[in-house]
Structure formats: C-alpha cells, structure tokens
Tab-separated table of C-alpha atoms in Angstrom:
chain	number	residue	atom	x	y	z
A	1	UNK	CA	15.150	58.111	2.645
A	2	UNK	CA	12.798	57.443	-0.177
A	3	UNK	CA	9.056	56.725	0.285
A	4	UNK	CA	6.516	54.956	-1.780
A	5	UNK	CA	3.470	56.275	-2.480
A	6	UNK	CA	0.402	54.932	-1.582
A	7	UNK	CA	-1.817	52.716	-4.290
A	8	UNK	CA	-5.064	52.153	-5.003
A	9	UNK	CA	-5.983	48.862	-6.868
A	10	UNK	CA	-8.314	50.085	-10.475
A	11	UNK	CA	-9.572	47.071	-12.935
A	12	UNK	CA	-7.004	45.301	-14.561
A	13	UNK	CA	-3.263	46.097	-14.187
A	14	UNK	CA	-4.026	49.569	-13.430
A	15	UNK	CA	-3.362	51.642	-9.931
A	16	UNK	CA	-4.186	54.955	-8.648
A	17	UNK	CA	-1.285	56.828	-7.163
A	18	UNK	CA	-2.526	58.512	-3.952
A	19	UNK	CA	-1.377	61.428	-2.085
A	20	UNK	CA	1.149	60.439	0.925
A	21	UNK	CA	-1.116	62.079	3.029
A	22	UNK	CA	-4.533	61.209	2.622
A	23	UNK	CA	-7.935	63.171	4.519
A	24	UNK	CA	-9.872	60.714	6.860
A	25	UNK	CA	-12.329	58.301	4.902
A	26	UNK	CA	-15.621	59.378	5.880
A	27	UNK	CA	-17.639	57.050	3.260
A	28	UNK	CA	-16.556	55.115	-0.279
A	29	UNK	CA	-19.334	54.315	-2.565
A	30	UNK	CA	-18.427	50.579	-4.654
A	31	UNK	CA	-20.840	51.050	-7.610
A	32	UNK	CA	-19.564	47.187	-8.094
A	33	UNK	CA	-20.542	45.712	-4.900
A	34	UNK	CA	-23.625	47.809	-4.055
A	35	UNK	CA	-22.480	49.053	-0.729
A	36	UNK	CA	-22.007	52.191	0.505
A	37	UNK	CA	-19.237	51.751	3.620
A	38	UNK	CA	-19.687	54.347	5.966
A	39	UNK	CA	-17.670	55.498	9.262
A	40	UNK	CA	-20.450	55.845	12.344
A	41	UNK	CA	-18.796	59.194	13.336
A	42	UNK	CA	-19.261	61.018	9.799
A	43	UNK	CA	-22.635	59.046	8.760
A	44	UNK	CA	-24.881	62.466	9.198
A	45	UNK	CA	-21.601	64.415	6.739
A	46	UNK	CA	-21.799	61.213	4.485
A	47	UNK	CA	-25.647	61.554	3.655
A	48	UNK	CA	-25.187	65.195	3.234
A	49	UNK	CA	-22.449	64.791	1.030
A	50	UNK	CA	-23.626	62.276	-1.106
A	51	UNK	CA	-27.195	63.986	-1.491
A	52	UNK	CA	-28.752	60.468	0.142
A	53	UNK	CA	-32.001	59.703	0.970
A	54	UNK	CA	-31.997	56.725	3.368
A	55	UNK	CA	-34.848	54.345	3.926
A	56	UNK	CA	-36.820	53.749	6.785
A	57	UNK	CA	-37.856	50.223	6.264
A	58	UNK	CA	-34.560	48.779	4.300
A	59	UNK	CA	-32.208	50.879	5.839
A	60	UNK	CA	-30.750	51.662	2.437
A	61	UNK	CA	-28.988	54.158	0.845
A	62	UNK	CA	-30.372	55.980	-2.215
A	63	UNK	CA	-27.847	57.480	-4.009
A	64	UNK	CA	-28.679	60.291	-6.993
A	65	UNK	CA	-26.651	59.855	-10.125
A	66	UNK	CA	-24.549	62.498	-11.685
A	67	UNK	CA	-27.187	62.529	-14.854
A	68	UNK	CA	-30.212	62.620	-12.170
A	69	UNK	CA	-32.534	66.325	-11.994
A	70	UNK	CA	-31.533	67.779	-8.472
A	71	UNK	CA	-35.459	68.015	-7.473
A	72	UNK	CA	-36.672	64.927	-8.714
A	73	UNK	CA	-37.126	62.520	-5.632
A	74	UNK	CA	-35.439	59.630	-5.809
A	75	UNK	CA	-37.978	56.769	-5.915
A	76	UNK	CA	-37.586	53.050	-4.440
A	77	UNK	CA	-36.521	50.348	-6.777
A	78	UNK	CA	-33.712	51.386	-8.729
A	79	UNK	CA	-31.132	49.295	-8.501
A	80	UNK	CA	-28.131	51.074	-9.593
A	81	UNK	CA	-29.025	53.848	-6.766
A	82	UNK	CA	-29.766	51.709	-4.048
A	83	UNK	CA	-26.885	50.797	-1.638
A	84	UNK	CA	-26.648	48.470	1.259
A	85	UNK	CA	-24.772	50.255	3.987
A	86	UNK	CA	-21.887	48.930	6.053
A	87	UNK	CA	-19.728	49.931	8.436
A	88	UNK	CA	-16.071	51.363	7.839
A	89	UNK	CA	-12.962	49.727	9.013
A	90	UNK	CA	-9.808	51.266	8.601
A	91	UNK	CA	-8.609	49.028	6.118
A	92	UNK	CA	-11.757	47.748	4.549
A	93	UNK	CA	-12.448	49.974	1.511
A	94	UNK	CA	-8.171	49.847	0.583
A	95	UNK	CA	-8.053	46.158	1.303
A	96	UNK	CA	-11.150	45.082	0.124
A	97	UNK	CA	-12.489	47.009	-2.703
A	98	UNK	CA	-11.493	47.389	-6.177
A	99	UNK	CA	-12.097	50.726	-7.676
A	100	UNK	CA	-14.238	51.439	-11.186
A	101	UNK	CA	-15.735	54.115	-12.335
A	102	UNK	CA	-18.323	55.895	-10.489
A	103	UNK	CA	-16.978	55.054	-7.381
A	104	UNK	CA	-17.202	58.057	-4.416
A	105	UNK	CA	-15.070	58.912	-1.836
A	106	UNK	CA	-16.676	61.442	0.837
A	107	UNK	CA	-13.572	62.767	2.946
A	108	UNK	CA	-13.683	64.984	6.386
C-alpha cells in the first residue's frame, strides 16, 4: 500500500512535503495575516518558545525578529512584530493559511 505524503501549500505553485508523522501544533505564526494561532493547552510553551511578550491592554502578541538584540525590549507599535492572537483548530493553520517566509511553527 502506498501513502502520500502530507503537503503544505507555499506561494505560487510551490508545496512543502511534510513528514507522515507530524508533532502536535502548538502555535503557527502567519507573518502574512498578522496572527499568531495558538492551541489554549500549549499557550504558556508558545510564549516561551517564541520569546513573546504579550500585552495587557491589546491582548497582543509581540513577537522578536530573528535580526532583533536578545535584551532589547520589544516596544509597542511595530507592526511587523505585533500579532493578533487566535485560537487553534485542528485544521485551521493547514486549511487556512498559506505559508511564506518567516512563518513559525512552535511544536510539543
């Protein structure tokens, strides 16, 4: 019996082929849409993972970038760090999200 492997939609024509077996989703950061889709249960690993700071008053994420100094706190207002959290579904990020670059992918 012969199985496909699992895909991942990428810009364009383009596909990520994924392990058969995949670790549980814990949270996917879309650089495109802003969001940061987290599951309830790992939220806590998530923020440690992802070095996040999240805010009191907007409830959003603040994400450092790769290029980003370690110590430097990560101030309100930037845009391309801030992400509007939302819960994870099962399907949700695979369905729903097309992959680009400087996407993240926190896994248990």
């Amino acid at each position: 019996m012969r199985l496909n492997p699992p895909l991942a939609r990428l810009d364009g024509d383009d596909v990520l082929v994924l392990p058969a077996r995949q670790p549980r989703l814990v949270a996917y950061v879309s650089r495109r849409t802003r969001r940061v889709y987290v599951d309830p249960a790992g939220r806590d690993r998530a923020q440690d993972a992802l070095g996040a700071h999240i805010s009191v008053s907007t409830g959003r994420w603040r994400i450092r970038s790769p290029q980003d100094p370690p110590l430097e706190p990560l101030t309100p207002g930037v845009p391309e760090r801030e992400f509007e959290e939302v819960a994870l579904h099962p399907t949700l990020v695979d369905d729903a999200v097309v992959a680009v670059e400087g996407d993240l992918r926190v896994v248990a």
